[in-house]
Backbone as JSON, one array per atom type, in Angstrom:
{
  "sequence": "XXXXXXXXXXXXXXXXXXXXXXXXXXXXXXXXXXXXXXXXXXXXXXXXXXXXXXXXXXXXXXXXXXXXXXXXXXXXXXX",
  "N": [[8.95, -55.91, 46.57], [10.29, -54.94, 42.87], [8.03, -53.5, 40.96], [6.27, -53.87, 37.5], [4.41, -52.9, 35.27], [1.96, -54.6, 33.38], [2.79, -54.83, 29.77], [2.72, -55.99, 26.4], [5.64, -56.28, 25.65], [8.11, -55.87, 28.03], [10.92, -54.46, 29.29], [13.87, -55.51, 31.45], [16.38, -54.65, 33.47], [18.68, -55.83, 35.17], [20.77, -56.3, 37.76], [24.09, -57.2, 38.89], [26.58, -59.67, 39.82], [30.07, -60.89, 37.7], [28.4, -60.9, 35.14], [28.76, -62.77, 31.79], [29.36, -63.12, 28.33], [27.03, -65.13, 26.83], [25.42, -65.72, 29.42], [22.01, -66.76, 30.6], [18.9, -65.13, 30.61], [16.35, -66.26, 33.62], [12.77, -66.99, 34.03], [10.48, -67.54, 36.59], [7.23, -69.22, 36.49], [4.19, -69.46, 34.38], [3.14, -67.66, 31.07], [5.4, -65.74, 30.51], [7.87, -65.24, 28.47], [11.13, -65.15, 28.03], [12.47, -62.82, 25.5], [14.8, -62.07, 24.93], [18.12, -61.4, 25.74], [20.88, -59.43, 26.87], [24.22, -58.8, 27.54], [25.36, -56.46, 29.35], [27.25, -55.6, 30.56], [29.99, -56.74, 32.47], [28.14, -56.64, 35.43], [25.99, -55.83, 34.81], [22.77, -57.14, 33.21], [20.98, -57.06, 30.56], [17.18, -57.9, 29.91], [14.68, -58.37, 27.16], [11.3, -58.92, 28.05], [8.8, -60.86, 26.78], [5.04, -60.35, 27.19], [2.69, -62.27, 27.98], [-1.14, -61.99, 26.74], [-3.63, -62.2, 28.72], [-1.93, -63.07, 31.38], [-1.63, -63.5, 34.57], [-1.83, -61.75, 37.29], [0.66, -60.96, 39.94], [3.76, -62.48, 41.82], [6.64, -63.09, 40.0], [10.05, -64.86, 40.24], [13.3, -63.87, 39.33], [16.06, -64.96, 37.45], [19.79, -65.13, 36.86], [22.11, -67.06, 35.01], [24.67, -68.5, 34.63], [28.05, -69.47, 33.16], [29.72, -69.44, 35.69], [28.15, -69.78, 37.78], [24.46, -69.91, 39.23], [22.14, -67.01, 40.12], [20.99, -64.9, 42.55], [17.8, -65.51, 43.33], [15.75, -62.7, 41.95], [12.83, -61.43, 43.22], [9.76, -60.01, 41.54], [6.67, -58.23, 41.32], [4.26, -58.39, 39.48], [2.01, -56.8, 38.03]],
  "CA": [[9.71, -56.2, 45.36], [9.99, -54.01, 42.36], [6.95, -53.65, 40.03], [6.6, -54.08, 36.26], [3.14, -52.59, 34.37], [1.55, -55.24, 32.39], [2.81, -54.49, 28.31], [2.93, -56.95, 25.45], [6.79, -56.38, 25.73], [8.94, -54.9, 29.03], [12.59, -54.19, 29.55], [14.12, -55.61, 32.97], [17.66, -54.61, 33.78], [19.23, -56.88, 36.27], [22.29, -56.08, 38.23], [24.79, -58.37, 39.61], [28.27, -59.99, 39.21], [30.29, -62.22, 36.83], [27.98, -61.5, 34.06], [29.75, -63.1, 30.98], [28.56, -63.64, 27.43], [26.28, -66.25, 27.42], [23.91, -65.69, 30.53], [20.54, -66.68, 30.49], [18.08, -64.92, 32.17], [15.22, -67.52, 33.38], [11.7, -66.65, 35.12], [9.73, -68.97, 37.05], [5.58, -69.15, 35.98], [3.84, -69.0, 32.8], [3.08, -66.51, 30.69], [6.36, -64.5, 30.47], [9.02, -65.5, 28.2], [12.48, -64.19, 27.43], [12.87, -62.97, 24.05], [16.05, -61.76, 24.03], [19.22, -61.32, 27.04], [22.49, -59.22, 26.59], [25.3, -58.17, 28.88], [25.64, -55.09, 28.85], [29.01, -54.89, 31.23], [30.16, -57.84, 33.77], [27.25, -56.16, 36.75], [24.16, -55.67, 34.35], [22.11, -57.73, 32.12], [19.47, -56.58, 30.26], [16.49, -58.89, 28.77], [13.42, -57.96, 26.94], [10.26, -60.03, 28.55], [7.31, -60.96, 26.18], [3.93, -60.96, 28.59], [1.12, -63.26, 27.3], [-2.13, -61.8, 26.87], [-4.27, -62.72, 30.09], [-1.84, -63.42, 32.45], [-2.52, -63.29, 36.03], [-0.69, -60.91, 38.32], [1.94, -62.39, 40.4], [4.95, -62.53, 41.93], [7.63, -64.21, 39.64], [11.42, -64.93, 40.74], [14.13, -63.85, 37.96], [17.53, -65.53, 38.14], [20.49, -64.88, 35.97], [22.44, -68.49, 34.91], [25.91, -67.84, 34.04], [28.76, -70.67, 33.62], [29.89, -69.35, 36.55], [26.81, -70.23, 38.88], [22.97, -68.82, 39.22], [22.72, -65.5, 40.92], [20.2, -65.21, 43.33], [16.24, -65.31, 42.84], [15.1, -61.86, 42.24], [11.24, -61.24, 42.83], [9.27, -58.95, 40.64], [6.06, -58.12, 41.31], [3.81, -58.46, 38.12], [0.62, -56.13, 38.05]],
  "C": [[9.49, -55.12, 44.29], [8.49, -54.31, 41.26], [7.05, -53.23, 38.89], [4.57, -53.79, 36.13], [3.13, -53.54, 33.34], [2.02, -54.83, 30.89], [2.85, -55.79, 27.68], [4.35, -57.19, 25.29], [7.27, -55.56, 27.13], [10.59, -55.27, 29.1], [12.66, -54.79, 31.16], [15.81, -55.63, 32.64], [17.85, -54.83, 35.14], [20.96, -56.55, 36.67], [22.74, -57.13, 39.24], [26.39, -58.68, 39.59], [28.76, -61.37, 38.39], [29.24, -62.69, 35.74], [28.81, -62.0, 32.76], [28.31, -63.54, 29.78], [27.91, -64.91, 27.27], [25.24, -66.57, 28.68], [22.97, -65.16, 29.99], [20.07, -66.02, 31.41], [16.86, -65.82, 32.14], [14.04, -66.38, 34.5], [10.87, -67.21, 35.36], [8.16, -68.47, 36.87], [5.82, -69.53, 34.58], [3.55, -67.93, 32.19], [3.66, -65.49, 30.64], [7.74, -65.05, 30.03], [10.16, -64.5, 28.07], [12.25, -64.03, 26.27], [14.05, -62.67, 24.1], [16.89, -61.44, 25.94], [20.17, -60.58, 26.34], [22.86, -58.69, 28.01], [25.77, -57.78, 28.44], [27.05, -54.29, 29.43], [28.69, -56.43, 32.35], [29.05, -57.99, 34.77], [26.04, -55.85, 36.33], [24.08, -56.58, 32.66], [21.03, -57.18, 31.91], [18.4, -57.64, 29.2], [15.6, -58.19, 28.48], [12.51, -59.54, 27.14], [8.78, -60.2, 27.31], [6.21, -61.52, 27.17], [2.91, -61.48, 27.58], [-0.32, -62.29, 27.84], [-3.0, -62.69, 27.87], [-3.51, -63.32, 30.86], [-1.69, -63.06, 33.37], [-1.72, -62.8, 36.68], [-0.39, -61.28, 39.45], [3.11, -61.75, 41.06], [5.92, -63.38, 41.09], [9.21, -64.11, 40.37], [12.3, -65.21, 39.27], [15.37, -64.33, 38.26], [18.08, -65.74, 36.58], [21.01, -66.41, 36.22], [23.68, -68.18, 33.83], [26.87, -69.14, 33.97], [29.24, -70.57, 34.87], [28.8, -69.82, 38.37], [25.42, -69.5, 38.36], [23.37, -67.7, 40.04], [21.05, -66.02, 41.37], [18.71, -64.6, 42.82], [15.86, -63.33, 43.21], [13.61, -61.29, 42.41], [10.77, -60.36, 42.36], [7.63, -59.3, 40.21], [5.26, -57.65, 39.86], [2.33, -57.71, 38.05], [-0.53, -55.8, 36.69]]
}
């Protein structure tokens, strides 16, 4: 899966289809909220992630949530 360096903030740009204003991006654990989502064209979303001080390196699964449906679990190795 791809890998993400521990920061207090990281960028993840997510590609796909049928993004539309209004998709969430969600990520399964603790210690890694969304702060913020846009769509940036129909095929990419971009969120900024806030990481919690001490948490534990991981695999999480990211999934976009559009009115149109979810898009499929992406995994992203957390180091």
């Amino acid at each position: 899966p791809p890998r993400s360096t521990l920061f207090p903030y990281t960028t993840l740009f997510r590609s796909g289809t049928n993004f539309t204003e209004g998709a969430e991006v969600h990520i399964g654990g603790s210690g890694i909220e969304v702060a913020a989502a846009e769509v940036e064209t129909p095929t990419q979303i971009i969120a900024t992630l806030k990481i919690a001080p001490g948490l534990v390196p991981g695999t999480r699964e990211i999934q976009v949530r559009t009115p149109a449906g979810d898009s499929n679990p992406l995994k992203v190795r957390l180091r």
